[in-house]
XYZ file of C-alpha atoms in Angstrom:
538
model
C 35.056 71.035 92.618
C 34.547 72.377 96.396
C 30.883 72.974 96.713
C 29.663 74.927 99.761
C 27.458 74.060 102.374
C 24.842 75.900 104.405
C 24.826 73.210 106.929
C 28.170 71.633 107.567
C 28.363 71.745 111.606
C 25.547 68.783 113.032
C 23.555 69.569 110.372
C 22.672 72.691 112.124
C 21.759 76.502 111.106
C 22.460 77.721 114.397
C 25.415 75.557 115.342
C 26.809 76.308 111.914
C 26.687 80.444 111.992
C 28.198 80.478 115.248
C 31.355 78.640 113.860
C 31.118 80.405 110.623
C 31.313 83.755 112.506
C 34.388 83.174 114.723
C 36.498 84.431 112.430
C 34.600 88.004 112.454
C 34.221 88.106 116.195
C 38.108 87.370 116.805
C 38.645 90.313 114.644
C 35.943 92.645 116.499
C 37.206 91.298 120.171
C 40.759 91.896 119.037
C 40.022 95.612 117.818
C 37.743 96.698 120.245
C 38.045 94.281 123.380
C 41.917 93.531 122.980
C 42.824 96.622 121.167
C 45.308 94.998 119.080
C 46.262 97.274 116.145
C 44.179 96.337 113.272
C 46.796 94.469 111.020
C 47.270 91.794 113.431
C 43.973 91.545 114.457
C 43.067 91.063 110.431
C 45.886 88.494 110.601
C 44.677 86.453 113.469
C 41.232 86.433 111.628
C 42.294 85.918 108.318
C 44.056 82.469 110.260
C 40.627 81.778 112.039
C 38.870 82.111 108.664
C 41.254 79.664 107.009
C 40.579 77.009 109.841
C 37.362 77.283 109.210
C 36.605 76.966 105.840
C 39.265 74.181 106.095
C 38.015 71.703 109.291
C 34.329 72.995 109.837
C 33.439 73.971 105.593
C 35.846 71.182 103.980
C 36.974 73.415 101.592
C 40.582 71.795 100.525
C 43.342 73.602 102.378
C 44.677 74.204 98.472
C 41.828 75.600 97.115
C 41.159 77.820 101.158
C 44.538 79.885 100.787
C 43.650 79.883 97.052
C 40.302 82.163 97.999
C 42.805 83.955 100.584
C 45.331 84.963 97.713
C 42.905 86.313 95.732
C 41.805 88.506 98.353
C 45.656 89.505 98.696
C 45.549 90.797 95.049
C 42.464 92.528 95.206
C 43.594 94.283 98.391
C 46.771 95.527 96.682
C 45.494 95.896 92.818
C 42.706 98.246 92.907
C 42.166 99.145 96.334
C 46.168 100.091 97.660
C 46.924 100.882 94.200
C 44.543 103.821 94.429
C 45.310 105.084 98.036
C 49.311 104.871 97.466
C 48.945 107.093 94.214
C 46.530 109.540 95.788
C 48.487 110.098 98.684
C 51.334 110.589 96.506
C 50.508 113.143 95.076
C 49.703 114.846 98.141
C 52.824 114.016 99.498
C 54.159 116.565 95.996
C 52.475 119.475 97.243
C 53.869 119.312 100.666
C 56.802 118.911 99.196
C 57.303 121.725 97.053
C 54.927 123.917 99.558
C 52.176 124.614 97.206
C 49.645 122.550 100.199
C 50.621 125.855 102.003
C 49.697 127.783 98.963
C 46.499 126.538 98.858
C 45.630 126.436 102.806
C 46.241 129.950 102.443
C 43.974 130.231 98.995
C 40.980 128.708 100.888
C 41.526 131.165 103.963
C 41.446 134.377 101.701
C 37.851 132.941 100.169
C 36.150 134.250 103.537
C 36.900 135.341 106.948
C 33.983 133.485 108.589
C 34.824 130.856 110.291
C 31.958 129.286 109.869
C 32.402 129.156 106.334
C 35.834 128.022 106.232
C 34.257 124.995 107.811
C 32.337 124.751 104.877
C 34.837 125.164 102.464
C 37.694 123.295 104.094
C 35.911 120.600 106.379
C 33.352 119.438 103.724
C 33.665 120.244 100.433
C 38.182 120.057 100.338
C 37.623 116.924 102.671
C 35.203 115.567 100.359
C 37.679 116.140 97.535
C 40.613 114.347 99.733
C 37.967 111.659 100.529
C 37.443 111.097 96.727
C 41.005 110.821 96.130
C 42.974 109.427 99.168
C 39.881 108.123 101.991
C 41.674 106.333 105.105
C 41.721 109.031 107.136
C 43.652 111.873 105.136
C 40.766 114.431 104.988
C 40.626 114.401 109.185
C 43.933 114.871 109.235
C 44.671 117.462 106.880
C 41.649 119.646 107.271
C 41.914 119.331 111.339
C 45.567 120.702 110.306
C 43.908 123.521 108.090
C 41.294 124.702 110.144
C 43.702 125.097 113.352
C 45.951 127.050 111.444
C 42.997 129.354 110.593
C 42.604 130.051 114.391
C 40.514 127.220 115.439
C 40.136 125.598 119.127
C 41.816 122.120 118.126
C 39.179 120.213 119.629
C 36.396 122.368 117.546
C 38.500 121.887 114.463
C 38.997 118.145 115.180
C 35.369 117.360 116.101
C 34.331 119.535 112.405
C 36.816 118.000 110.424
C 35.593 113.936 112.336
C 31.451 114.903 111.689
C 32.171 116.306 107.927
C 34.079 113.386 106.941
C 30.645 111.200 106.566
C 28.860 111.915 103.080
C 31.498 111.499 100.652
C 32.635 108.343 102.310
C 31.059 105.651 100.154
C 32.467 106.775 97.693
C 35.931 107.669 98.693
C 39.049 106.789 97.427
C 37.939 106.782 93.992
C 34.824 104.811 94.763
C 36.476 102.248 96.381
C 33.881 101.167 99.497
C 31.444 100.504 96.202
C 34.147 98.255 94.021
C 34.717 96.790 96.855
C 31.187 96.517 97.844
C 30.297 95.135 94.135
C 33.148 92.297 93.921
C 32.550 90.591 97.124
C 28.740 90.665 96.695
C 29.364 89.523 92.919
C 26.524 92.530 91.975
C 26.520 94.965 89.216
C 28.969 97.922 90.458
C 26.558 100.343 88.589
C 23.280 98.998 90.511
C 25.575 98.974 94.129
C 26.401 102.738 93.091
C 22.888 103.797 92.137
C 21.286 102.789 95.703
C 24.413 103.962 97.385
C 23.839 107.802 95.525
C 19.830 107.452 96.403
C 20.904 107.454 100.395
C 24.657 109.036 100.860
C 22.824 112.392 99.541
C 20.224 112.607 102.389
C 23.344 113.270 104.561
C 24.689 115.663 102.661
C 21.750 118.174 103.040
C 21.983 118.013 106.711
C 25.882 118.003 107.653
C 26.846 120.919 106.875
C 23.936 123.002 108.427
C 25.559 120.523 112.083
C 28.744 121.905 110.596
C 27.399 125.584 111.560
C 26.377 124.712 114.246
C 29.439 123.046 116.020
C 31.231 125.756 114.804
C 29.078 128.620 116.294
C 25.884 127.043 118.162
C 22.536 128.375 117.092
C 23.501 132.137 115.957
C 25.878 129.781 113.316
C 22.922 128.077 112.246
C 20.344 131.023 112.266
C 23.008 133.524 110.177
C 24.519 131.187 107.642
C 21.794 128.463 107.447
C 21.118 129.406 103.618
C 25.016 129.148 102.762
C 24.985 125.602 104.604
C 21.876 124.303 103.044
C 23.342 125.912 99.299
C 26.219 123.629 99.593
C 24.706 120.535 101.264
C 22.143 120.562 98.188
C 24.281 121.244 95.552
C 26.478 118.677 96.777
C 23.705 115.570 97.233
C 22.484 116.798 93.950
C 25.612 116.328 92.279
C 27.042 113.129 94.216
C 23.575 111.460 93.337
C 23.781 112.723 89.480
C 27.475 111.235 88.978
C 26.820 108.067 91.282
C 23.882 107.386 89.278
C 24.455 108.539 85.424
C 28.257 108.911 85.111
C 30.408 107.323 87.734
C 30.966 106.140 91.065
C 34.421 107.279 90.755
C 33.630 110.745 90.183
C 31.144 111.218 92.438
C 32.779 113.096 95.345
C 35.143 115.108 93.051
C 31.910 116.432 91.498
C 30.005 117.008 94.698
C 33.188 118.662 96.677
C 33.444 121.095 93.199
C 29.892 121.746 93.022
C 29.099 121.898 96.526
C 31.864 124.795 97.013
C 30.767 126.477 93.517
C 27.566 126.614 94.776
C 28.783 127.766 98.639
C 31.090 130.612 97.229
C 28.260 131.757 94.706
C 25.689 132.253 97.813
C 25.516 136.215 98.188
C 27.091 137.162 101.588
C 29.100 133.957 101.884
C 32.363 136.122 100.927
C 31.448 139.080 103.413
C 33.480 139.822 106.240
C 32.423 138.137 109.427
C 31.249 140.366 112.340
C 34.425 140.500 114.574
C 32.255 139.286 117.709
C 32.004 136.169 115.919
C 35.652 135.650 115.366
C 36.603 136.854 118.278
C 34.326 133.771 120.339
C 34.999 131.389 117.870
C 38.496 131.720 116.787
C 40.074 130.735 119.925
C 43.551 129.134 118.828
C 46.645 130.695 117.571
C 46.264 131.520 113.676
C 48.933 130.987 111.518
C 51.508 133.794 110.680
C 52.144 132.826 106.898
C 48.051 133.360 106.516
C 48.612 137.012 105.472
C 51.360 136.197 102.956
C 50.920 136.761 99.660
C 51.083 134.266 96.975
C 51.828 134.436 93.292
C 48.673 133.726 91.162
C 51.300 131.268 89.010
C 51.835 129.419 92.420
C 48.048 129.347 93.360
C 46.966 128.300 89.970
C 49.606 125.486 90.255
C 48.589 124.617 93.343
C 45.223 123.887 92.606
C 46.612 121.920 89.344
C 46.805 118.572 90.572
C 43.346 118.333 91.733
C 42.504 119.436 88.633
C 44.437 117.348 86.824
C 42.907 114.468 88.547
C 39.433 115.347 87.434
C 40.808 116.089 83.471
C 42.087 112.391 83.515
C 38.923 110.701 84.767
C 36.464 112.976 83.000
C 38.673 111.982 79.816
C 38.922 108.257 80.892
C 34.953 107.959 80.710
C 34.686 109.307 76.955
C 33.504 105.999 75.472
C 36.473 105.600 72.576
C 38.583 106.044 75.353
C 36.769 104.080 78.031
C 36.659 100.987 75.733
C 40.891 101.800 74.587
C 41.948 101.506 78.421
C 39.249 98.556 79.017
C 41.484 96.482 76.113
C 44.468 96.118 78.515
C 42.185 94.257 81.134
C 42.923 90.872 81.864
C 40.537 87.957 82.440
C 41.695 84.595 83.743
C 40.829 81.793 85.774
C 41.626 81.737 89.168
C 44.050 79.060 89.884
C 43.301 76.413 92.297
C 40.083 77.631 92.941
C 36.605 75.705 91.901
C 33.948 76.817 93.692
C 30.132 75.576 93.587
C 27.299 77.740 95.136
C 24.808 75.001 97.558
C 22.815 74.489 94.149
C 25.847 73.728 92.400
C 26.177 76.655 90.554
C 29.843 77.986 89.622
C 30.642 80.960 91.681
C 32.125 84.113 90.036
C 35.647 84.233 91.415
C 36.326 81.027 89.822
C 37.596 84.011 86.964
C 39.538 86.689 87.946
C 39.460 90.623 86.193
C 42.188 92.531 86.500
C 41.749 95.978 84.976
C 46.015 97.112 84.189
C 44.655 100.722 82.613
C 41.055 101.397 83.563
C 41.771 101.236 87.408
C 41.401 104.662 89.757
C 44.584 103.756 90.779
C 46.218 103.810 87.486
C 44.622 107.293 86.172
C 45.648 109.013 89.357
C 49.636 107.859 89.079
C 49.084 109.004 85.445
C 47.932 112.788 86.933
C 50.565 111.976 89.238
C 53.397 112.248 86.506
C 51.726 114.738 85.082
C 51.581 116.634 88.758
C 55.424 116.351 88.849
C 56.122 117.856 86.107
C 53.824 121.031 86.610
C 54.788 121.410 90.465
C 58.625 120.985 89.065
C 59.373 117.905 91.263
C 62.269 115.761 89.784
C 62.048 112.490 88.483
C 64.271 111.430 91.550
C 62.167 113.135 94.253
C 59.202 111.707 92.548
C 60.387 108.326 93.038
C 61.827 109.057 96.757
C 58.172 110.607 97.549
C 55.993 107.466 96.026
C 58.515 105.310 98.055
C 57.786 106.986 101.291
C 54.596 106.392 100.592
C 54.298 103.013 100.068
C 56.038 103.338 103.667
C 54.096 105.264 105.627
C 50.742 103.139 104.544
C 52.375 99.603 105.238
C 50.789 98.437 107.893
C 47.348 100.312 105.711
C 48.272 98.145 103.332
C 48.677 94.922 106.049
C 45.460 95.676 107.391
C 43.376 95.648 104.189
C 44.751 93.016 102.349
C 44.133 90.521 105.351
C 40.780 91.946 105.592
C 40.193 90.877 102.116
C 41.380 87.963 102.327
C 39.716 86.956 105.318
C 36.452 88.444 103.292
C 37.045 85.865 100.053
C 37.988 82.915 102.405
C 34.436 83.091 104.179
C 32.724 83.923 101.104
C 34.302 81.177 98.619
C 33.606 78.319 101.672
C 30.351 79.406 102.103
C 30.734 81.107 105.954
C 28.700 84.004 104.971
C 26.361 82.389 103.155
C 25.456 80.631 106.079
C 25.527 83.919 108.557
C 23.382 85.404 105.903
C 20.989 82.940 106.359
C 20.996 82.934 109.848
C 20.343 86.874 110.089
C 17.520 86.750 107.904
C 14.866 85.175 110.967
C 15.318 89.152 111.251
C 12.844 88.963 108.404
C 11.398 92.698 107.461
C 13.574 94.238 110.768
C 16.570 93.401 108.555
C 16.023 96.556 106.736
C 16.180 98.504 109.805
C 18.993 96.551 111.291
C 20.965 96.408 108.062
C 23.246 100.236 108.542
C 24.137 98.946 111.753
C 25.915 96.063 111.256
C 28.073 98.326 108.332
C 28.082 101.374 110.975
C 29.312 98.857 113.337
C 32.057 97.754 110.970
C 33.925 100.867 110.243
C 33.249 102.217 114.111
C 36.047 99.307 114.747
C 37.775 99.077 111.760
C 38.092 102.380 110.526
C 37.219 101.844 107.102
C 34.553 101.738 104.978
C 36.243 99.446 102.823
C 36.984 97.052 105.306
C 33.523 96.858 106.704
C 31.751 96.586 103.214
C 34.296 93.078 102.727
C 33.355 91.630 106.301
C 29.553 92.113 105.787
C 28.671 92.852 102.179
C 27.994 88.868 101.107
C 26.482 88.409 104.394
C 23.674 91.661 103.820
C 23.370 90.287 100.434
C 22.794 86.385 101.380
C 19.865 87.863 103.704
C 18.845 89.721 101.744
C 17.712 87.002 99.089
C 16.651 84.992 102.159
C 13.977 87.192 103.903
C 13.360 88.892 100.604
C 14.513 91.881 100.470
C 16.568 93.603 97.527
C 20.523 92.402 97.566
C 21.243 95.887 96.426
C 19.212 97.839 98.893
C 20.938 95.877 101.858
C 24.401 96.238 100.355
C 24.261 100.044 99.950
C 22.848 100.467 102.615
C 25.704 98.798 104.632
C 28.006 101.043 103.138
C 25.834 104.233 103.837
C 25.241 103.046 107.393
C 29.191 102.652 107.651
C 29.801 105.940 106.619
C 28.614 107.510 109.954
C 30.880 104.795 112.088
C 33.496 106.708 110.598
C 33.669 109.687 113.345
C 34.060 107.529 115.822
C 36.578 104.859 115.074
C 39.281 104.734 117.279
C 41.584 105.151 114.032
C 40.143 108.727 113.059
C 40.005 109.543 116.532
C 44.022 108.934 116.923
C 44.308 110.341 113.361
C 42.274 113.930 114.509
C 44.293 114.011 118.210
C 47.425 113.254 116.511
C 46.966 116.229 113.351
C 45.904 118.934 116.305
C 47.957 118.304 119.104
C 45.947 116.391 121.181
C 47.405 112.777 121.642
C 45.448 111.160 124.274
C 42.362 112.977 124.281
C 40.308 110.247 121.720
C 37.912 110.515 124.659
C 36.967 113.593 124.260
C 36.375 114.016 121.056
C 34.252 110.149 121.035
C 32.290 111.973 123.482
C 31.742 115.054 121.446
C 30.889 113.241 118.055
C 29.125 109.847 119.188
C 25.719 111.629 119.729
C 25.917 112.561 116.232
C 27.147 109.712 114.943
C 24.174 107.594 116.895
C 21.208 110.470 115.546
C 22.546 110.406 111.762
C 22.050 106.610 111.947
C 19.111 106.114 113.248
C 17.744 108.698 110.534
C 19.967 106.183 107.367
C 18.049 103.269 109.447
C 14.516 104.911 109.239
C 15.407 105.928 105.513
C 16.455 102.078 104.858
C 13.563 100.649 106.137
C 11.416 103.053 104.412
C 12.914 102.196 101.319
C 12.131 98.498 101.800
C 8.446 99.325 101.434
C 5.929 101.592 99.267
C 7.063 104.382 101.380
C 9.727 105.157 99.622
C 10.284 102.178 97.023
C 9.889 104.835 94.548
C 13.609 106.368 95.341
C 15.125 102.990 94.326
C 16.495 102.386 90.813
């Protein structure tokens, strides 16, 4: 049995969190500094992280890459497993056209631009977040709103600021699994605190939205729209986070959200021309005016729906408890762990969840989606292929990043950090969104940045006594508005709109918002760490 140490460098606190964090500054000097592309740099951590635990920690080299492998797996089976399938499915619609079917569905629901920012920016790149994450809502909305007649930068910057809210819970929750498994708490508790501060953003993007898209005569004319939506939405994303799932929280805050938008009297009327004439200053789209088969639209909006039918069907409780039968628990091998007290830590036993997985139910709507879009069984295969392809180095990136994660939390290098950070003592609260904000602004994920510095928030947590759960949620909602400025969505936007090279521009454009939001999650945190407002915590 390897047991950790708090301690291991010259007996030394200080001495010993500046070795234990080497491995998480080579991979923030390599991103940022360096900028080395973010599957080596997660390599050349993931090696620092290994030499650590080994020579400073004394875990056995056996029992380091052990930890390491484990992280492998968990990178590929949920988290990939999800994100391969989603996109997948996407990748159907392009195929067979019906994603131009339903970019020209969401233009005929209004003519205001400023709705259509609404519609397409937050609530259909909420629903992509839900279901794909890693930067497929920028892209594909920033693609949508251009074609619409938006200025590509204006379309770019919308698409970059709307893409904050549903992020925690992207991918079919998988920030929060994530979140839970290297923390070792409840995923349920994680989700709760998460829904009880993600919503707060949600009332207030979309009324920026208006206002990026037409300055203050978008904000004074369709402020009651905007506000519609961003409540309906944090009502619903805190409702399913908290009381049904964390995996269908952003599918039922994008559907309520735009319910709610397109039920707003005056949200359907006919925008004055003056205000598409100044904001509407790119090239719209020629197919826009074409008209489309109600067959085609309704089966373009099918697998979206089918996506919801299988998870809203997955969490009936015969069912729930059928699919939770094929999950696997073993131990670990070549891993025993001890905590500093002795204490056996949890990934000494392994779950893996075969059926009742995101990633699982969404290839199941997948085949499903095939079948209804008419996609053959050889096409199908070709497209998930591609797939797989196109997110390799996606699929590099996290799985080193997890590994690296379960190296320094099995050895004990973020226990260590952890207890370091908490001489912040009450600050921590404060401080706490910024390290996760800080995370995704250079990794680009809130996945990633939740597996770097989840254990850590949660190890200072206990020290300076705060609650684990509070600083752990709120490193994912901090992360969430790091997002709009990491250099990976920025290449993502420039590239979808035609504007490779200008990442400056739009950094430039969206870091003041990015900066404001935060501070506001960092007030909010810190409030919630005391009587002020306690009461919103679980």
């Amino acid at each position: 049995m390897f047991v950790q140490q708090l301690e291991p460098v010259a007996d030394s606190l200080a001495l010993s969190a500046l070795v234990a964090s080497l491995p998480l500054v080579t991979v923030l000097v390599l991103l940022g500094a360096v900028r080395v592309k973010a599957h080596r740099a997660g390599l050349v951590g993931l090696a620092v992280a290994v030499l650590v635990g080994w020579l400073a920690y004394g875990m056995p080299i056996g029992q380091t890459l052990s930890a390491g492998a484990q992280g492998v797996l968990f990178g590929l089976f949920p988290i990939m497993w999800i994100v391969v399938n989603a996109l997948w499915v996407y990748r159907m619609t392009v195929r067979t056209l019906h994603f131009d079917i339903l970019r020209r569905s969401f233009g005929r629901l209004s003519d205001d631009p400023r709705i259509q920012a609404l519609v397409i920016a937050f609530c259909f790149g909420a629903l992509l977040e839900a279901l794909a994450g890693f930067g497929a809502p920028v892209a594909i909305c920033s693609v949508m709103l251009v074609a619409l007649g938006f200025d590509p930068v204006k379309a770019a910057v919308v698409s970059l600021v709307a893409n904050t809210a549903p992020v925690a819970f992207g991918a079919m929750g998988t920030p929060v699994v994530t979140l839970a498994q290297v923390t070792g708490l409840p995923l349920d508790d994680v989700a709760s605190v998460v829904g009880r501060q993600t919503p707060l953003l949600a009332l207030v993007v979309p009324l920026i939205l208006v206002f990026l898209v037409d300055g203050r005569r978008g904000l004074r004319e369709t402020w009651l729209p905007a506000l519609v939506c961003g409540v309906a939405f944090a009502v619903a994303q805190f409702a399913a986070s908290n009381y049904v799932s964390a995996q269908l929280a952003d599918i039922a805050a994008a559907l309520v959200g735009a319910g709610a938008l397109i039920a707003v009297p005056g949200a359907r009327k006919p925008a004055a021309e003056s205000v598409r004439a100044s904001v509407l200053t790119g090239a719209r789209s020629e197919d826009l005016d074409q008209e489309d088969p109600r067959r085609e639209v309704l089966r373009a909006y099918a697998p979206y729906a089918l996506i919801v039918a299988v998870f809203s069907v997955a969490q009936i409780p015969p069912v729930k408890r059928l699919l939770a039968e094929a999950t696997r628990v073993f131990d670990w091998p070549f891993l025993d762990v001890a905590n500093p007290d002795g204490d056996a830590v949890g990934a000494n036993v392994f779950t893996l969840p075969l059926l009742a997985t995101g990633g699982t139910l969404v290839l199941l709507a997948g085949l499903v989606t095939a079948v209804v879009l008419g996609v053959r069984s050889r096409d199908a295969v070709r497209e998930w292929a591609a797939t797989v392809h196109e997110l390799r180095y996606a699929i590099l990136t996290v799985t080193s990043v997890l590994a690296l994660a379960y190296v320094m939390n099995l050895s004990g290098q973020a226990a260590t950090i952890g207890q370091s950070v908490a001489a912040a003592g009450a600050g921590l609260a404060f401080l706490s969104p910024v390290l996760g904000w800080f995370g995704v602004a250079v990794s680009g994920s809130d996945t990633s940045a939740n597996a770097l510095f989840g254990a850590l928030q949660v190890s200072a947590a206990r020290e300076s006594g705060l609650s684990p759960e509070l600083l752990a949620a709120a490193n994912s909602s901090g992360g969430v508005l790091g997002k709009m400025i990491s250099p990976q969505n920025l290449t993502i936007a420039c590239a979808a709109v035609g504007l490779a090279g200008r990442e400056g521009d739009l950094l430039r454009k969206v870091l003041p918002w990015s900066l404001g939001l935060l501070l506001v999650m960092c007030l909010v945190v810190m409030a919630q760490s005391t009587a002020v407002l306690g009461w919103m915590l679980p």
